[in-house]
C-alpha positions as a printed NumPy array, in Angstrom:
array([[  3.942,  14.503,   5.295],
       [  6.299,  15.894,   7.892],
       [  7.078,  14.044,  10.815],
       [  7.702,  15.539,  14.347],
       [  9.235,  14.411,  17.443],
       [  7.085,  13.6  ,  20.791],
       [  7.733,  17.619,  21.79 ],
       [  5.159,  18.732,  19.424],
       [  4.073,  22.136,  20.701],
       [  5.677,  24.381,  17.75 ],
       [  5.565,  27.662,  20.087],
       [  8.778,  25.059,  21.614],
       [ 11.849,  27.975,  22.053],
       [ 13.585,  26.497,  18.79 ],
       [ 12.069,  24.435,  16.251],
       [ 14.564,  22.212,  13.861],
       [ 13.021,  21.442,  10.762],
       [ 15.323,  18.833,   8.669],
       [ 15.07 ,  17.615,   5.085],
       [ 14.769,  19.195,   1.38 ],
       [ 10.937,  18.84 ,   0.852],
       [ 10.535,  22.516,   0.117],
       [  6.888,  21.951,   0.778],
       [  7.054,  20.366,   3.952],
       [ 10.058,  23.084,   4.849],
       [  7.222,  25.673,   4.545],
       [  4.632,  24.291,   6.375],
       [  6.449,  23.261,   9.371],
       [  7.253,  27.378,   9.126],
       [  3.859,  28.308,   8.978],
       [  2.574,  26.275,  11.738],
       [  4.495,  27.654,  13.856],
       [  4.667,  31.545,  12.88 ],
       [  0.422,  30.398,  12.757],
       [  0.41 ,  29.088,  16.49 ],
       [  2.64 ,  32.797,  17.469],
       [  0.067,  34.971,  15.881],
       [ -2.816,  32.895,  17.623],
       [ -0.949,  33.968,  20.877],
       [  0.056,  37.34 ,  19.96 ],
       [ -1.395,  38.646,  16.891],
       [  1.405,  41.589,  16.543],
       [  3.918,  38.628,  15.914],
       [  6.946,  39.744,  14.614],
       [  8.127,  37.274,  11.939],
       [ 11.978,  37.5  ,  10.759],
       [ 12.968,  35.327,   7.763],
       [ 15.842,  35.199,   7.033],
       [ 19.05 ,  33.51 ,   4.674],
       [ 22.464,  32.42 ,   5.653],
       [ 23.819,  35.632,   4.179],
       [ 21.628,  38.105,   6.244],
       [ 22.33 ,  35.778,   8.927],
       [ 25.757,  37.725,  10.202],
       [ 27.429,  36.973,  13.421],
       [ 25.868,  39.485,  16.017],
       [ 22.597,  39.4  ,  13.85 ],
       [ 20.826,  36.518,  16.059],
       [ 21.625,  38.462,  19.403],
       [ 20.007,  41.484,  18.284],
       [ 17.091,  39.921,  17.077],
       [ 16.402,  38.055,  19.977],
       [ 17.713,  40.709,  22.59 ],
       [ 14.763,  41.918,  25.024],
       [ 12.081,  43.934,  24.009],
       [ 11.467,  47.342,  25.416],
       [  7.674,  46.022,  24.591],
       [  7.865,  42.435,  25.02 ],
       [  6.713,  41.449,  22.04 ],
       [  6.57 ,  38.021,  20.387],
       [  8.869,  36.929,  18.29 ],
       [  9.301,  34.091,  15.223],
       [ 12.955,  33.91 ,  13.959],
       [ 13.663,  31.527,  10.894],
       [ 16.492,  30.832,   9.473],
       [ 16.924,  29.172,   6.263],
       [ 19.557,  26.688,   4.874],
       [ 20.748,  26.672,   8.391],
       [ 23.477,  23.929,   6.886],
       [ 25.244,  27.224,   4.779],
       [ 25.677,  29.467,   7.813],
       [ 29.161,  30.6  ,   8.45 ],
       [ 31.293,  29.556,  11.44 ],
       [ 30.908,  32.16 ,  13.28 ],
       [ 27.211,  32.496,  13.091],
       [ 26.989,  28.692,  13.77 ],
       [ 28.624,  29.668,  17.216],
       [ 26.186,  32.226,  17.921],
       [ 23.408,  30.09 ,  17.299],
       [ 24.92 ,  27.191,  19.209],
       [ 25.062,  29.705,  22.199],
       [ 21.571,  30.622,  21.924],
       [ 20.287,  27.046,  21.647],
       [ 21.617,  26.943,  25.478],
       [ 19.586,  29.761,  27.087],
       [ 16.635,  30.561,  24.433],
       [ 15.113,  33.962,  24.951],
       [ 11.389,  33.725,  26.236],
       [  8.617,  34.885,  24.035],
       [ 10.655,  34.158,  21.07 ],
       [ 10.794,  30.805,  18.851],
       [ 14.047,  30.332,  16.684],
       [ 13.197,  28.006,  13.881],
       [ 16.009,  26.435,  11.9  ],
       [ 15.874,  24.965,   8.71 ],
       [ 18.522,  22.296,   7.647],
       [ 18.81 ,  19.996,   4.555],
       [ 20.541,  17.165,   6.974],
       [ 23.144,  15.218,   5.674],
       [ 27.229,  15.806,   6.808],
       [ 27.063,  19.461,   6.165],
       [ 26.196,  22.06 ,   8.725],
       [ 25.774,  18.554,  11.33 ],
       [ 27.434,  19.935,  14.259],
       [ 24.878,  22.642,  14.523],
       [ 22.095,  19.758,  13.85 ],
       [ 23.912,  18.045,  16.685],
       [ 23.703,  21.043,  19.238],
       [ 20.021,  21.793,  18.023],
       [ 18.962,  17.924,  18.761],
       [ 21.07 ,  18.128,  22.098],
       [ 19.492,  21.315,  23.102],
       [ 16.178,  19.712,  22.896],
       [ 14.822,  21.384,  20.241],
       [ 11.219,  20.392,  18.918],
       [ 11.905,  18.687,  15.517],
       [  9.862,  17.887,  12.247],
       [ 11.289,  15.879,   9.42 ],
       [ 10.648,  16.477,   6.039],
       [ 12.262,  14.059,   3.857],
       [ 11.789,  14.162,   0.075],
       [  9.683,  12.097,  -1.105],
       [ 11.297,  10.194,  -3.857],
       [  9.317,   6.886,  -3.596],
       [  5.506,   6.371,  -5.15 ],
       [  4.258,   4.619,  -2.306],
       [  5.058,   7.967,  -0.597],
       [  3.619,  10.405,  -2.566],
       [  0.324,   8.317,  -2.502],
       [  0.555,   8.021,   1.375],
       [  1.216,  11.875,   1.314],
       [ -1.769,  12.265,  -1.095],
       [ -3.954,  10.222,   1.275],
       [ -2.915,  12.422,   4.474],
       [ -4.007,  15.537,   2.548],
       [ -7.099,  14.088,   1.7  ],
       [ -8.148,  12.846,   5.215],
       [ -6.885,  16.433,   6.358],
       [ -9.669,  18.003,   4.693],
       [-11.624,  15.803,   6.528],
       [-13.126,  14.443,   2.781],
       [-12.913,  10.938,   1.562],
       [-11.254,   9.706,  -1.851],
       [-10.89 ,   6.062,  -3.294],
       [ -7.749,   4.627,  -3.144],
       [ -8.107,   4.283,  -6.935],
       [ -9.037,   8.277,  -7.472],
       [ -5.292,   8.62 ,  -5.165],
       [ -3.653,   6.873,  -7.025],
       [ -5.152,   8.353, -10.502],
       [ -3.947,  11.988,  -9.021],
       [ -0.3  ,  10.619,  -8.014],
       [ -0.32 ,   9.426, -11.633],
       [ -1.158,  12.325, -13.268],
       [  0.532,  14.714, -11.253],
       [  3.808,  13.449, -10.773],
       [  6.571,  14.126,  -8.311],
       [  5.697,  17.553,  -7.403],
       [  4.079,  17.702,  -3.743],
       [  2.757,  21.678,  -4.402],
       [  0.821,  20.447,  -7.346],
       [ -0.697,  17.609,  -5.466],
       [ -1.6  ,  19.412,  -2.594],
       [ -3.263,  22.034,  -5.127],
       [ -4.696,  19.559,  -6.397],
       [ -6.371,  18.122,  -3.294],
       [ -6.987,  21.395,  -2.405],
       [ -9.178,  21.867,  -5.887],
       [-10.947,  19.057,  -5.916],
       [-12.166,  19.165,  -2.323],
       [-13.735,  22.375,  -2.878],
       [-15.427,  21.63 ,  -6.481],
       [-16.36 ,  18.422,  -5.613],
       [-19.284,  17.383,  -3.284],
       [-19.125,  13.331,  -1.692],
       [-16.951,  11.35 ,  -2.152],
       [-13.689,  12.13 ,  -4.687],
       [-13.752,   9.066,  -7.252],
       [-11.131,   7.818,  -9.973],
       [-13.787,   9.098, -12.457],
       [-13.744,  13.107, -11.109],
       [ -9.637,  12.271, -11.414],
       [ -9.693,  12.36 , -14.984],
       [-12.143,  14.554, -15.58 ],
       [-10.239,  17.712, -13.956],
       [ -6.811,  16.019, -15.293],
       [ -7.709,  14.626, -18.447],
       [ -5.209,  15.171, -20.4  ],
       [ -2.347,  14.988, -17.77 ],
       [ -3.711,  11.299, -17.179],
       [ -3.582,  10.49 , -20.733],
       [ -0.283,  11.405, -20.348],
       [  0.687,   8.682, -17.473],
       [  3.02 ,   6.001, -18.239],
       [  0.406,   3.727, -16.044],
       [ -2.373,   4.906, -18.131],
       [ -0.731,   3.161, -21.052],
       [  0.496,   0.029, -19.123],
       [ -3.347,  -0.391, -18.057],
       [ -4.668,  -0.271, -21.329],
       [ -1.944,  -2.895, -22.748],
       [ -2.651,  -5.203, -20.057],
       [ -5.994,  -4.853, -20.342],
       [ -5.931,  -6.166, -24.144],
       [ -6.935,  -3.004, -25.155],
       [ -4.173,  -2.091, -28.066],
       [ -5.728,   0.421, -29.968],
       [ -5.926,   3.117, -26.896],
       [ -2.901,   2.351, -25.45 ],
       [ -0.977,   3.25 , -28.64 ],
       [ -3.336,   6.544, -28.791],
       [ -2.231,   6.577, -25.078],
       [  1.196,   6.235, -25.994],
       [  1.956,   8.401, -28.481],
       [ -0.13 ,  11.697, -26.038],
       [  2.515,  10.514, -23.731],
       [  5.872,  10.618, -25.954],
       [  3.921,  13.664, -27.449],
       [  4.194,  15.363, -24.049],
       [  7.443,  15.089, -23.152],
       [  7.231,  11.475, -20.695],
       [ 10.42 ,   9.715, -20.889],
       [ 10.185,   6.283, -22.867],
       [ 11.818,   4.554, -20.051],
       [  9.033,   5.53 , -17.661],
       [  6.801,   4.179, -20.176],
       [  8.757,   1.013, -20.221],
       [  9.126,   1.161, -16.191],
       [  5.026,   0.977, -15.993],
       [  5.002,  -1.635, -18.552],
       [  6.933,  -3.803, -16.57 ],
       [  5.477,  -3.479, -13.324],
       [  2.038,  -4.061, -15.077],
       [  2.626,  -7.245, -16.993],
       [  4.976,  -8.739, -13.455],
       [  2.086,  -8.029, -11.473],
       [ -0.282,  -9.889, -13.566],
       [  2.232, -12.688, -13.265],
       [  2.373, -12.793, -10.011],
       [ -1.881, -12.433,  -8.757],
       [ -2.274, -15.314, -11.323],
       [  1.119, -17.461,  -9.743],
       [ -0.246, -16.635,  -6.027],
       [ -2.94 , -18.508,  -3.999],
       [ -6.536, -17.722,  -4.195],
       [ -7.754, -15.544,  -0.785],
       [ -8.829, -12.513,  -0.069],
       [ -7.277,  -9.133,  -1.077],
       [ -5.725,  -8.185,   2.205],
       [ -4.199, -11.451,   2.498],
       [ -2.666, -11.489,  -1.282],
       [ -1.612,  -7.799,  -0.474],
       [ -0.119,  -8.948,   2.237],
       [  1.978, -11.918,   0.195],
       [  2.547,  -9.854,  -2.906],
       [  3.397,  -6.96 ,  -1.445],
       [  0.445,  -4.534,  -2.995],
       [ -2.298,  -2.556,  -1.679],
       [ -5.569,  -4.523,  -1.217],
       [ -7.115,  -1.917,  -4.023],
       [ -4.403,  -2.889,  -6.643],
       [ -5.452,  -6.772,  -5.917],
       [ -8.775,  -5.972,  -7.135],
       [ -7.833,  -4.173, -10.245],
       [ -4.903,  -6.199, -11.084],
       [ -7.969,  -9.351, -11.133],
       [ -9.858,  -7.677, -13.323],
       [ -7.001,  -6.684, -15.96 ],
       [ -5.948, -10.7  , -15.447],
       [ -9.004, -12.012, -17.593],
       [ -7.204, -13.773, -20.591],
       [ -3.49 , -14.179, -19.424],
       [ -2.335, -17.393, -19.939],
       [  1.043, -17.876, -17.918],
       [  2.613, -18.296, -22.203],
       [  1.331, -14.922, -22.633],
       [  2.841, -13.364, -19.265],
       [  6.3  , -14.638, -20.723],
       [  5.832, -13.29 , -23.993],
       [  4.989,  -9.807, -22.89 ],
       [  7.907,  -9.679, -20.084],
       [ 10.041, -10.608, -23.386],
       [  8.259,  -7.386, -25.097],
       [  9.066,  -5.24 , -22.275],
       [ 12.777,  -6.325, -22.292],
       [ 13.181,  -5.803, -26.043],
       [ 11.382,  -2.021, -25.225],
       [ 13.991,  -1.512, -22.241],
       [ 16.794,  -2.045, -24.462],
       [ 15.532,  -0.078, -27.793],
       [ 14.452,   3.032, -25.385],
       [ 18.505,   2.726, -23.808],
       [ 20.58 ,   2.934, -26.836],
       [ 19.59 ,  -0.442, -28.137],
       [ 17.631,   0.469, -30.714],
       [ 17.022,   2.788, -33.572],
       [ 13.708,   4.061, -32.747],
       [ 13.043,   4.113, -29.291],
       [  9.215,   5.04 , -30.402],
       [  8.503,   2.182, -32.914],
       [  9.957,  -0.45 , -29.981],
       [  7.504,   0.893, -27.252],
       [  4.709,   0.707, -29.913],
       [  6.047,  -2.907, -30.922],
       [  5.682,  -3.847, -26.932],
       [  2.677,  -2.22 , -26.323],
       [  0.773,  -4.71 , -29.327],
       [  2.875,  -7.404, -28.039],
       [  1.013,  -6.728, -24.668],
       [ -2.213,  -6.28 , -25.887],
       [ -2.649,  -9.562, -27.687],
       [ -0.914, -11.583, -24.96 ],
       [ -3.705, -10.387, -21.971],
       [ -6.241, -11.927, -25.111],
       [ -4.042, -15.391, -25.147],
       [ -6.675, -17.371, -23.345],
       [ -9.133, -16.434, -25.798],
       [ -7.149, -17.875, -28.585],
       [ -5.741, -20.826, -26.938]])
């Protein structure tokens, strides 16, 4: 989710939008060319790339208006404009035209950062939107959308749509966006995999789960839909891992209550809960034997190995008869 700075009226004279989300790029455009047509419905709305961007352009676009008429100008890649152009728009950011809102998009980073400079020196109203790289931010991106909507999802059914979905932030949002209008009440882990069943078979976690849980037979059928779709074995290996470590670290920690183990383990309170159910049978022999597994399946799946398919198969039995240890101590 994009984050703005305390100026948050977006009919500010210039808008700086900063980061490669393309997503969040967009929307921070169409809230404001939305809050100029609420004003003035006959908005004009330029959009435009570095290369029709040429010096000269900007002053005739925001020049007065025989008819006064409001005006949205975005510019795109704002990072790529030439030298000269990046001079024009410098001068501009020091006596913004009224009735018009500049809005400049830039990637960040060292390129194009004087004119990021002038723009944050200026003033200018800014909204950050970072790419989200990290899980934890998807799902907190997921949850936003959600509560946006105004509707109400588990934490479970979020995390079951981050799983199946992926990286992309247009497909989640789609997704939320789908769901929230099929669905009446409250969105559930079950509705997840109904309307993404086969995209959740696919999930690297949906195979970790089912080894953990003891249950061998459908995380190899789990497996092999996954490898069969195109997920890289050393995702598969990746969820693995963080499945069996946190197993061995609820059953290492001190009893309490989920919120306080979340707050000592470093998971949400919802994982706590499912992490104690998957726990039943681990004995702390069984823990070691698996994290073994899952560094024999790193290795085969990195060049280690022959068959990087028969040594995530080999881990994921491995798995599945240590969480059923206890039963056969």
């Amino acid at each position: 989710m994009a984050r703005k700075t305390a100026n948050d009226d977006p009919l500010a004279p210039v808008t700086l939008a900063v980061g490669q989300e393309d997503l969040l790029l967009d929307r921070a455009v169409q809230e404001v060319v939305a809050a100029a047509r609420a004003a003035d419905a006959d908005t004009d709305v330029r959009d435009l790339t570095p290369d029709q961007l040429q010096p000269g352009t900007l002053a005739e676009l925001t020049s007065p208006s025989l008819f006064a008429e409001r005006k949205v100008v975005v510019v795109r890649n704002a990072q790529d404009l030439s030298a000269d152009t990046v001079k024009d728009v410098k001068a501009y950011l020091g006596a913004p035209a009224e009735e018009i809102t500049l809005v400049l998009l830039h990637a960040g980073g060292a390129k194009g950062k004087g004119l990021l400079d002038a723009a944050r020196k200026a003033g200018a109203r800014e909204v950050a939107c970072p790419r989200m790289t990290k899980p934890a931010d998807r799902l907190a991106f997921v949850r936003a959308e959600f509560r946006t909507t105004g509707r109400s999802a588990t934490p479970e059914a979020c995390q079951a749509l981050v799983d199946a979905i992926g990286s992309d932030l247009r497909e989640l949002a789609a997704a939320v966006s789908q769901l929230t209008a099929d669905i009446e009440g409250t969105i559930d882990e079950a509705v997840v995999g109904r309307y993404y069943t086969g995209r959740a078979e696919a999930s690297s976690f949906t195979v970790a789960d089912r080894a953990v849980e003891g249950r061998a037979a459908e995380a190899l059928e789990a497996l092999r839909w996954s490898l069969a779709t195109g997920v890289a074995p050393v995702l598969i290996t990746s969820a693995l891992a963080q499945g069996v470590r946190a197993i061995g670290k609820l059953s290492s920690a001190r009893g309490g209550r989920p919120a306080d183990l979340a707050r000592e383990l470093g998971m949400p309170p919802w994982k706590i809960d499912r992490v104690r159910q998957q726990m039943r049978g681990w004995t702390p022999d069984g823990v070691a034997v698996a994290l073994r597994a899952v560094a024999e399946a790193d290795a085969g799946v990195k060049g280690g190995g022959d068959d990087p398919e028969y040594a995530l198969e080999k881990a994921v039995v491995t798995i599945a008869r240590a969480a059923r240890s206890r039963g056969r101590a």
